[in-house]
mmCIF file of C-alpha atoms in Angstrom:
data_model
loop_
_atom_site.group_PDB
_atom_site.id
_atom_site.type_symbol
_atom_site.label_atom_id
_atom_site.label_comp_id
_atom_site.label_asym_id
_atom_site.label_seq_id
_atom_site.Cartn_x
_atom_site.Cartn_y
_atom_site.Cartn_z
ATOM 1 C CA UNK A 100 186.807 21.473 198.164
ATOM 2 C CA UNK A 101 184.215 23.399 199.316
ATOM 3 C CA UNK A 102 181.462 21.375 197.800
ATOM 4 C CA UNK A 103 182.712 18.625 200.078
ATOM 5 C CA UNK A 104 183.450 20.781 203.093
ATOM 6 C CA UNK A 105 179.551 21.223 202.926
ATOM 7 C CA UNK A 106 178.651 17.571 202.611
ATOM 8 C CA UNK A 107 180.727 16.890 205.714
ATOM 9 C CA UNK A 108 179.197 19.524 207.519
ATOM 10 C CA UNK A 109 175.649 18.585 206.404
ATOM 11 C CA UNK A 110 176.473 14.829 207.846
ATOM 12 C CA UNK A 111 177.621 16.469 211.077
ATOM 13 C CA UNK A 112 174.044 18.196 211.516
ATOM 14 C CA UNK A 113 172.801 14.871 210.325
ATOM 15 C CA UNK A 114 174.391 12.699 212.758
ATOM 16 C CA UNK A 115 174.427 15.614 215.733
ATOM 17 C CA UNK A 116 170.444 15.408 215.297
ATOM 18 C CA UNK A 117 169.710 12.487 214.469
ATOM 19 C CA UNK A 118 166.928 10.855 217.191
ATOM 20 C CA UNK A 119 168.689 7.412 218.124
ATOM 21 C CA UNK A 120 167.171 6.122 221.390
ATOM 22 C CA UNK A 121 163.661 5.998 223.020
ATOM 23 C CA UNK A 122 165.370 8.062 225.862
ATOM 24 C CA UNK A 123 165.992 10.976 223.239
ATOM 25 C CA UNK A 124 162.821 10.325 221.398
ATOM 26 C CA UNK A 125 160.783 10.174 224.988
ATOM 27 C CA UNK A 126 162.520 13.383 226.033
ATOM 28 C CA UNK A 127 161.786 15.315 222.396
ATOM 29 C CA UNK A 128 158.123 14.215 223.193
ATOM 30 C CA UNK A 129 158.034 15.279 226.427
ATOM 31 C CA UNK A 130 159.226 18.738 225.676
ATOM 32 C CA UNK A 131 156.492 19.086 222.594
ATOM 33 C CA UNK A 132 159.129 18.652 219.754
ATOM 34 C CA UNK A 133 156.953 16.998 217.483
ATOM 35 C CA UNK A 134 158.052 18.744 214.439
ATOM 36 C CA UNK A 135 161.862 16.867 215.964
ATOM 37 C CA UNK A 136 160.574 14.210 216.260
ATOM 38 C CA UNK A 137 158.935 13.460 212.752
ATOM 39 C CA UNK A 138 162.083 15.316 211.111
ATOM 40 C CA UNK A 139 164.862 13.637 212.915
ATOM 41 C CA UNK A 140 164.019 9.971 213.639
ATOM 42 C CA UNK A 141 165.189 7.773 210.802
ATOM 43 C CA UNK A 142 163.023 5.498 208.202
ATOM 44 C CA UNK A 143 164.998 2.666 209.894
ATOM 45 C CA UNK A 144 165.128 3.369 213.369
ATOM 46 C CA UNK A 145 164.214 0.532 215.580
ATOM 47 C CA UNK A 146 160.298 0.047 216.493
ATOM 48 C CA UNK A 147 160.864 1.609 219.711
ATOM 49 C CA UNK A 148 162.175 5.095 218.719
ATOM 50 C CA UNK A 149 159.924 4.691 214.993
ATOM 51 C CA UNK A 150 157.069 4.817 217.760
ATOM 52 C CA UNK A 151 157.716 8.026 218.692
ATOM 53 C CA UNK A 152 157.766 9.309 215.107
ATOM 54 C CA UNK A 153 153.832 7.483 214.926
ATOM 55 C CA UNK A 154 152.800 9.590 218.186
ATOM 56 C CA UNK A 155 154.185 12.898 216.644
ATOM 57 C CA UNK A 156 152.296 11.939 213.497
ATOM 58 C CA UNK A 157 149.431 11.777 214.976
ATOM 59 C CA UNK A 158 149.711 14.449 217.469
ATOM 60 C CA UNK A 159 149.861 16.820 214.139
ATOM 61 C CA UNK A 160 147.072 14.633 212.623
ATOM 62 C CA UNK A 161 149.330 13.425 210.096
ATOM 63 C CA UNK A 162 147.943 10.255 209.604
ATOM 64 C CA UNK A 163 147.966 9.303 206.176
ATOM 65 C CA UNK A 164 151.529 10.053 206.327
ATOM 66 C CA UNK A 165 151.921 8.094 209.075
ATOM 67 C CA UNK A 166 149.981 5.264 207.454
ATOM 68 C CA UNK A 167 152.431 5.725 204.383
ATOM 69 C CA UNK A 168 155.381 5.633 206.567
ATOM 70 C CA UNK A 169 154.863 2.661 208.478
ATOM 71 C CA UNK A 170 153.985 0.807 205.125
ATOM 72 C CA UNK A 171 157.057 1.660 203.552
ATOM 73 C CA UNK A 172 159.003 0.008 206.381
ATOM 74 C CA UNK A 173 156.733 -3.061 205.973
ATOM 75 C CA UNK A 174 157.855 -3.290 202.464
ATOM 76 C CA UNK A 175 161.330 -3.244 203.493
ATOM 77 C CA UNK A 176 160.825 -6.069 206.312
ATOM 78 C CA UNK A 177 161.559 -10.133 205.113
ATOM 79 C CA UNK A 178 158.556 -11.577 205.172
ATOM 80 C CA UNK A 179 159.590 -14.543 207.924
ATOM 81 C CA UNK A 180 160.158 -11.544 210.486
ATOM 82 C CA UNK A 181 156.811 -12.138 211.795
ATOM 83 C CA UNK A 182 157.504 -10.716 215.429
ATOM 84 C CA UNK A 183 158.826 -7.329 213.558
ATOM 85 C CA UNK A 184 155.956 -7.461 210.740
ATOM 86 C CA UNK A 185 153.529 -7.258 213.562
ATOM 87 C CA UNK A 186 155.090 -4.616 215.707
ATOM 88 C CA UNK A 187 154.648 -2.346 212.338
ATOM 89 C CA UNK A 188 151.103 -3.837 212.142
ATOM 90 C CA UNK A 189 150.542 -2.159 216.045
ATOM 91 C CA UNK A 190 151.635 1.117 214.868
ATOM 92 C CA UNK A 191 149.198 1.123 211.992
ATOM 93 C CA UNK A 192 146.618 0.479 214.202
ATOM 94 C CA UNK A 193 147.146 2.872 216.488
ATOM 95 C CA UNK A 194 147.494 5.064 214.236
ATOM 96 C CA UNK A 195 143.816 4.485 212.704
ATOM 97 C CA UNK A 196 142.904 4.330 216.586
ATOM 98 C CA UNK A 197 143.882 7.912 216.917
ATOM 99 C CA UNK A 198 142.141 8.716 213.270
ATOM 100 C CA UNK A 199 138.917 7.126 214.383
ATOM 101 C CA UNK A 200 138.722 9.639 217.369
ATOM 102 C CA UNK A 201 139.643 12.602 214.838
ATOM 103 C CA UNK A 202 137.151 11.945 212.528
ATOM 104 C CA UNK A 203 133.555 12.894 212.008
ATOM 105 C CA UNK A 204 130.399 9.957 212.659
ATOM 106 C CA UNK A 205 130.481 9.161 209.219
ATOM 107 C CA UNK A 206 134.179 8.134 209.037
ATOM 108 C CA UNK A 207 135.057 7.075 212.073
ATOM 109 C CA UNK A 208 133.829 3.664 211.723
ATOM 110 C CA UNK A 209 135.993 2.842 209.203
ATOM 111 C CA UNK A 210 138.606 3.503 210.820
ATOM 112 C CA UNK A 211 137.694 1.785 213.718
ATOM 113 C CA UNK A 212 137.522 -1.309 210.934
ATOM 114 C CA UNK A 213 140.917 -0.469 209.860
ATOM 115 C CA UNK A 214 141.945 0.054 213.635
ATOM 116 C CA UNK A 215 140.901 -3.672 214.437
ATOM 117 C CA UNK A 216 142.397 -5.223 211.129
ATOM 118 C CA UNK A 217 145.267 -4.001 212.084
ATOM 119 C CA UNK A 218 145.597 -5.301 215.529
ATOM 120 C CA UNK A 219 144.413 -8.651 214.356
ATOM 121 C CA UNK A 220 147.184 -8.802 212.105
ATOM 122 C CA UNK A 221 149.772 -8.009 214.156
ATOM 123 C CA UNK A 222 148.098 -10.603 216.782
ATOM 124 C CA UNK A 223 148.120 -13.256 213.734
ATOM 125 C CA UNK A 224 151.376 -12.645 213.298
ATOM 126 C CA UNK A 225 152.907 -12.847 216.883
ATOM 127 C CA UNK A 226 150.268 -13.968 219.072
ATOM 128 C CA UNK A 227 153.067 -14.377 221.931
ATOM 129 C CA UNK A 228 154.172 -10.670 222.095
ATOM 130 C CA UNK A 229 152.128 -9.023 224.869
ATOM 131 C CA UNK A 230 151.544 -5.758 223.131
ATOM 132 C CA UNK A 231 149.985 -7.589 220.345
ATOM 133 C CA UNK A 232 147.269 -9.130 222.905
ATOM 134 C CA UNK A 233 147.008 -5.836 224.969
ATOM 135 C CA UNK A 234 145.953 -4.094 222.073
ATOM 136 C CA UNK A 235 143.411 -6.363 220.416
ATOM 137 C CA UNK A 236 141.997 -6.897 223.892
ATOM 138 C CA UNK A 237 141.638 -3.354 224.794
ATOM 139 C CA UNK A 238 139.837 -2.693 221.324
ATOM 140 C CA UNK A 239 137.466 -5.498 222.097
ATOM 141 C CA UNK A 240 136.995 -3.916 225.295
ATOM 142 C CA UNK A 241 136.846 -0.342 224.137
ATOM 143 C CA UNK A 242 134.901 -0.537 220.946
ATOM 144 C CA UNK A 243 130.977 -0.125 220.387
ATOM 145 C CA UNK A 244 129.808 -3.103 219.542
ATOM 146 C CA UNK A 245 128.901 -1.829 216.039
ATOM 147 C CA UNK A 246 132.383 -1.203 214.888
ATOM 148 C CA UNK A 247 133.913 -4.621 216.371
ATOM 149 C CA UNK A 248 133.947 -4.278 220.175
ATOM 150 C CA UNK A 249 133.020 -7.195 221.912
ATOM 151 C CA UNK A 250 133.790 -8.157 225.579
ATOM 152 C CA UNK A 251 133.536 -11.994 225.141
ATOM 153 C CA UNK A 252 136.309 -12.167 222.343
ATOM 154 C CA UNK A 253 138.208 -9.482 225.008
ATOM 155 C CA UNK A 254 137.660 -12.009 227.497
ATOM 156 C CA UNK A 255 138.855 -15.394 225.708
ATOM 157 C CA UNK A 256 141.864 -13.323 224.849
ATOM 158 C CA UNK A 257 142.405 -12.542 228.327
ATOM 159 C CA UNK A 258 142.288 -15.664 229.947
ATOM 160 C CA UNK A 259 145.085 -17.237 227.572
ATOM 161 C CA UNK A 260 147.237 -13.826 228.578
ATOM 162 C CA UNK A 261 146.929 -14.666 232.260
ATOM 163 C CA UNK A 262 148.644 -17.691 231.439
ATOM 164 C CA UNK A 263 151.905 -16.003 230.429
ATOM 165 C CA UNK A 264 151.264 -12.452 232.115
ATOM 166 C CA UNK A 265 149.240 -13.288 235.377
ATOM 167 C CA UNK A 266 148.819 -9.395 236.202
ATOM 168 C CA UNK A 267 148.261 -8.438 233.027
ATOM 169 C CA UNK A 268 145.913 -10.663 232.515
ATOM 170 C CA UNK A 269 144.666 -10.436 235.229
ATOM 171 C CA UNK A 270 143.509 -6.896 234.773
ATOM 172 C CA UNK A 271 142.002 -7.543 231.085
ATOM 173 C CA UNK A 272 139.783 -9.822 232.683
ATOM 174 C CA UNK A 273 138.878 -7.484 235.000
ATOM 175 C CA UNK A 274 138.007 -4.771 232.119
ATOM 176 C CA UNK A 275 135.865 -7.739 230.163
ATOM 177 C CA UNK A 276 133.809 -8.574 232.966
ATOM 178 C CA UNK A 277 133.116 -4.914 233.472
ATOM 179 C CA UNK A 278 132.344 -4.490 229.804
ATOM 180 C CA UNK A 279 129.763 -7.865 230.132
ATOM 181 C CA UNK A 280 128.500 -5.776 233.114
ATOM 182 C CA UNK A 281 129.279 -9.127 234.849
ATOM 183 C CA UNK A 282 129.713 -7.065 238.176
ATOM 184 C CA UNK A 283 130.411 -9.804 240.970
ATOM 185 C CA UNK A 284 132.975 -11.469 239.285
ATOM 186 C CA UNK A 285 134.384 -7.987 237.937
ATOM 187 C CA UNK A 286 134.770 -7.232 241.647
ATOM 188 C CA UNK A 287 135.637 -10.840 242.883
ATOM 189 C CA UNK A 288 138.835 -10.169 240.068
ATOM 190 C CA UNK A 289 139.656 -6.996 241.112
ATOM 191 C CA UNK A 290 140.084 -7.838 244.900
ATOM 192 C CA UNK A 291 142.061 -11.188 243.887
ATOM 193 C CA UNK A 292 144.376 -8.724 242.067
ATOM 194 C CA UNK A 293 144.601 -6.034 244.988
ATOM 195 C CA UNK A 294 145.680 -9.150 247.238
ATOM 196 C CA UNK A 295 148.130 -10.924 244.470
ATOM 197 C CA UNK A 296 149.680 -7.408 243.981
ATOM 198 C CA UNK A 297 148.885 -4.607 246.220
ATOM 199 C CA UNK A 298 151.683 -2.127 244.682
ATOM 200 C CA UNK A 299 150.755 -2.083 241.850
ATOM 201 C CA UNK A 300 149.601 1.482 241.065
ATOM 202 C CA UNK A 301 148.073 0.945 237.616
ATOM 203 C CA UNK A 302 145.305 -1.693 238.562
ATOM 204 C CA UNK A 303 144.516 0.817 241.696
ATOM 205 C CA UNK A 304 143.674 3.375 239.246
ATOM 206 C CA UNK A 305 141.773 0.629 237.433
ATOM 207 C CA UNK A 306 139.852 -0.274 240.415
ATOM 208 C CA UNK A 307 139.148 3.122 241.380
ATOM 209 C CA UNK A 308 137.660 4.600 238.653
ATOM 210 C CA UNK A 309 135.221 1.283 238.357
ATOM 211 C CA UNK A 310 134.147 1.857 242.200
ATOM 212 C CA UNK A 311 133.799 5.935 241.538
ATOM 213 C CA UNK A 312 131.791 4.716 237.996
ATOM 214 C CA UNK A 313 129.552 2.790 239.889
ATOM 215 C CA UNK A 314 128.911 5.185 242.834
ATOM 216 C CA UNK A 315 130.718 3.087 245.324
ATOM 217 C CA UNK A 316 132.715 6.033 247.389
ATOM 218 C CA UNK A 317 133.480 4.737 250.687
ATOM 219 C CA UNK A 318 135.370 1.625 248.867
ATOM 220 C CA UNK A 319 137.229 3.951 246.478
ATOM 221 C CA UNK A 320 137.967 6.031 249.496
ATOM 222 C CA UNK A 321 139.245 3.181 250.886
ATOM 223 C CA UNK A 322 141.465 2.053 247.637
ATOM 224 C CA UNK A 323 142.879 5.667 247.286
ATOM 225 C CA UNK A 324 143.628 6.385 250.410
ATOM 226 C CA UNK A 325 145.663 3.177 250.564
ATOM 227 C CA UNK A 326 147.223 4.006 247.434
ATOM 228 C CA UNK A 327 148.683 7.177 248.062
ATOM 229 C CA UNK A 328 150.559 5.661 251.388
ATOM 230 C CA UNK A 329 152.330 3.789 248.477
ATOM 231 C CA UNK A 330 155.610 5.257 247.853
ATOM 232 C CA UNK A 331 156.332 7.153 244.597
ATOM 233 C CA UNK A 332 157.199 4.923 242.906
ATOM 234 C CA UNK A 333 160.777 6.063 240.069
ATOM 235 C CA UNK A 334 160.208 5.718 236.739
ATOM 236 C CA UNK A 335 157.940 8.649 235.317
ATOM 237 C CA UNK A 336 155.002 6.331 233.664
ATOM 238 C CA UNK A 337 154.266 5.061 237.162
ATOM 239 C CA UNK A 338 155.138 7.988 238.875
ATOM 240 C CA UNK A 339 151.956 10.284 236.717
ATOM 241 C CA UNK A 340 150.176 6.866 237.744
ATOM 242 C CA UNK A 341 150.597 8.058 241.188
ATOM 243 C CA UNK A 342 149.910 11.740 241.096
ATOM 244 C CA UNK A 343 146.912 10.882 239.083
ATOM 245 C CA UNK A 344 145.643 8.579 241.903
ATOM 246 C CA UNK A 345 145.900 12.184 244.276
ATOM 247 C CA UNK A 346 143.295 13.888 241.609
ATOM 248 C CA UNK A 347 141.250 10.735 241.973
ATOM 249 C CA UNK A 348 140.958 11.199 245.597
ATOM 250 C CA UNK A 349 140.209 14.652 245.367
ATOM 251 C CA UNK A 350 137.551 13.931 243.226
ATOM 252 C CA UNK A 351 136.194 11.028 245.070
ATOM 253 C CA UNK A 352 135.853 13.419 248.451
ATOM 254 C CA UNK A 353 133.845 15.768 247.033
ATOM 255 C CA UNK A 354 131.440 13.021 247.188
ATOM 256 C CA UNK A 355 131.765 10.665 249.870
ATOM 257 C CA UNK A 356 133.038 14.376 252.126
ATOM 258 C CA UNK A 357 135.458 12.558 253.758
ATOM 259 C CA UNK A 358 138.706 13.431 254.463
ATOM 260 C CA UNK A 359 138.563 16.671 253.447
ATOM 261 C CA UNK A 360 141.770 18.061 254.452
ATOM 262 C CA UNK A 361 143.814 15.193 252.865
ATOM 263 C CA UNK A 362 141.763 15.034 249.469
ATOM 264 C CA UNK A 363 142.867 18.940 249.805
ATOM 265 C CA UNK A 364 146.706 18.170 250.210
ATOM 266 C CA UNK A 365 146.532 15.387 247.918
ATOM 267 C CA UNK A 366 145.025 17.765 244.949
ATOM 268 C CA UNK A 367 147.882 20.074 246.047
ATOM 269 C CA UNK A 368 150.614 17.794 245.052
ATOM 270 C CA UNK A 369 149.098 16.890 242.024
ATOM 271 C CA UNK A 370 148.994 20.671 241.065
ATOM 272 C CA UNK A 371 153.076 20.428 242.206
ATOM 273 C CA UNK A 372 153.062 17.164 239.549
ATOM 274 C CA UNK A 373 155.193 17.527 236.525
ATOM 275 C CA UNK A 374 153.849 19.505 233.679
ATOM 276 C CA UNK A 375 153.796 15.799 231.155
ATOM 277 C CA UNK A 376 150.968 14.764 234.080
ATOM 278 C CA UNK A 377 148.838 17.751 234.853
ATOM 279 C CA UNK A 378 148.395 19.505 231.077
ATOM 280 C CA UNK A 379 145.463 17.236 230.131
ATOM 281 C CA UNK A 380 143.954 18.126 233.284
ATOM 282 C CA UNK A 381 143.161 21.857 232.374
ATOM 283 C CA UNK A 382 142.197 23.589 235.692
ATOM 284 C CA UNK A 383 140.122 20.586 237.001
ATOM 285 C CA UNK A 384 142.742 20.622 240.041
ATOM 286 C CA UNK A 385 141.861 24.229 240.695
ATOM 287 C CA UNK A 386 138.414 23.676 240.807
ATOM 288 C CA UNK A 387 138.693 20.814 242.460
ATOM 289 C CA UNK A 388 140.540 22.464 245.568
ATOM 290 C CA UNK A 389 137.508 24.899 245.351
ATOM 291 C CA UNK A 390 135.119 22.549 245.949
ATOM 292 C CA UNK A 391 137.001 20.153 248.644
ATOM 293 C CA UNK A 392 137.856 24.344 250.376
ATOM 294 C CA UNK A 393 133.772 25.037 250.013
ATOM 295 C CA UNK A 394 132.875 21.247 251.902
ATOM 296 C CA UNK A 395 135.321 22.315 254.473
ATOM 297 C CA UNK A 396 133.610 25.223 255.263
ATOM 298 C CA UNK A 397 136.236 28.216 253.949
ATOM 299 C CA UNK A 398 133.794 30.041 251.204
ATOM 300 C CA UNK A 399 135.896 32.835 250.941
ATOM 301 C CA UNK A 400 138.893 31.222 250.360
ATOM 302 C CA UNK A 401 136.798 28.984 247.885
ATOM 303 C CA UNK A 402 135.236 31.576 245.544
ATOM 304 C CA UNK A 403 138.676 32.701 245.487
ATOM 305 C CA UNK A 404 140.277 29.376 244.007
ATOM 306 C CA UNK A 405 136.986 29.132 242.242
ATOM 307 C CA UNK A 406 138.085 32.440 240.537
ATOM 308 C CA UNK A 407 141.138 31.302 239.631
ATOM 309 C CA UNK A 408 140.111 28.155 237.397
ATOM 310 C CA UNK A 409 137.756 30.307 236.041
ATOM 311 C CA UNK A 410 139.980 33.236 234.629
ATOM 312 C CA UNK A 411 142.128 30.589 232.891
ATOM 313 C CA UNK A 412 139.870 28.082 231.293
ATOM 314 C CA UNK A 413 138.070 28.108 228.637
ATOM 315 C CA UNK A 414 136.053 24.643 229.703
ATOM 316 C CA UNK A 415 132.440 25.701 229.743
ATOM 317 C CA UNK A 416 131.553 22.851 231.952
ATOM 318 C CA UNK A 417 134.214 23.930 234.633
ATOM 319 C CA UNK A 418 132.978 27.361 234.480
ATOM 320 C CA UNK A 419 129.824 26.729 235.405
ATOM 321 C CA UNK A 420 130.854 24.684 237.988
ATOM 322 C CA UNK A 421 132.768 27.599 239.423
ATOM 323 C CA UNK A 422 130.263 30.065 238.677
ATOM 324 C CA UNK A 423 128.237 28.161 241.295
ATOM 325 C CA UNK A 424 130.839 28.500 243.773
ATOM 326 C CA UNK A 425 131.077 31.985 243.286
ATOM 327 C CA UNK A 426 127.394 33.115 242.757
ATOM 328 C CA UNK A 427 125.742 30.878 244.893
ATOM 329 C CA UNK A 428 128.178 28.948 247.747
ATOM 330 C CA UNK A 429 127.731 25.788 246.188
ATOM 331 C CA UNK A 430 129.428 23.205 245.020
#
């Protein structure tokens, strides 16, 4: 009896931790549970939640089990499930994706190989899905030429996804022309876009960092300060779309100096920003309210914030930066 009182109890635990929806598995991730999340979610779970388990693989560099993983539920698939087949054949790529970045110059391009087989697959297998195009596109797009990359195949892969996905689309032909250096009709795209839809807070990002890439800060002064009127927007993808576009214009004004006491507010907020949008930002913000504080002519209160990013990074690039706020009045 109490051999089976044990049993039951150990399928309570099961079930009572079990990781059953991408709202659980998206809050585990958001809270850092990776350990959770690669213990909890189930070999079968459904491609949506079994993505999360990929991410916390490769968050703790786990990829070969990863890899090992996702092939055993491969094995398990019919083979006429083509639209499921490929979904598995995303994860392996993005897993090798993530492995390619990991790994030294004399591995990474094989991964990179592995990376783009396994896009293509998933692509030959369900050419219709729109994650299967997004991906192969954005390695075409992403990829030195050497391992793959190419913006031409990026680009014929685009145009047939504007058919279906006019925004999406849309925007991968935007990122192929830039990759062809094809700037006129990279711009010509990306104001077509802005006009078709001007709320959407994604391709503003897009545009912004190709106008700030290409020294172009009046426009992207322009773009941002447009885009931050936009209201914030809901869902929490969007939303960190949003925030982000408040560092952008904080960045931006330390250039084009205009603006300065909004770019300050808006780098404010973004320091208020959820935790899940800020973290990868180390104390960039900080530093970046230093500098916009210097332009507008408060030093003191500059080396001060300058102070603070320096104390708590360990970013030898940002400390130098501040350094020359503090030593010399600079930015």
């Amino acid at each position: 009896m109490f051999k089976n009182l044990l049993i039951v109890l150990a399928l309570l635990s099961f079930q009572l931790h079990a990781v059953e929806t991408e709202q659980q598995a998206k809050k585990l991730l958001a809270d850092k549970q990776i350990e959770m999340l690669i213990n909890d979610i189930k070999d079968d779970a459904p491609y949506e939640v079994a993505n999360y388990k990929v991410i916390a693989f490769n968050r703790s560099k786990e990829f070969d089990t990863a890899i090992e993983w996702i092939d055993a539920r491969l094995q398990k698939l019919p083979k006429n499930n083509k639209e499921a087949r490929a979904k598995e054949w995303l994860l392996k790529g993005n897993v090798y994706a993530n492995q390619a970045m990991d790994a030294s110059i004399f591995t990474a391009a094989s991964y990179a190989s592995d990376c783009l087989e396994s896009y293509q697959k998933a692509h030959e297998l369900a050419p219709h899905l729109l994650d299967t195009k997004e991906s192969l596109i954005g390695f075409y797009n992403g990829a030195p030429s050497f391992v793959g990359g190419d913006s031409e195949k990026a680009l014929a892969l685009a145009l047939e996804l504007e058919k279906t996905h006019p925004l999406e689309g849309g925007r991968a032909i935007f990122e192929s022309y830039k990759g062809m250096d094809e700037d006129e009709k990279a711009q010509a795209k990306l104001q077509a876009l802005l006009t078709q839809y001007p709320q959407d807070l994604t391709l503003r990002l897009a545009g912004s960092r190709y106008y700030f890439k290409q020294e172009r800060f009046k426009d992207n002064h322009a773009l941002l300060m447009e885009s931050i009127g936009i209201k914030k927007p809901e869902d929490e993808e969007t939303q960190a779309v949003w925030y982000i576009l408040h560092y952008e214009l904080a960045k931006n004004s330390i250039e084009s100096k205009l603006a300065l006491p909004k770019a300050i507010e808006a780098v404010q907020l973004f320091q208020r920003a959820p935790k899940y949008v800020t973290e990868y930002y180390e104390q960039w913000p900080k530093l970046r309210e230093a500098q916009l504080t210097l332009l507008s002519g408060d030093k003191k209160a500059a080396i001060k914030l300058a102070k603070q990013a320096r104390a708590a990074s360990d970013d030898n690039k940002l400390r130098k930066k501040a350094k020359r706020i503090i030593k010399r009045g600079k930015v």
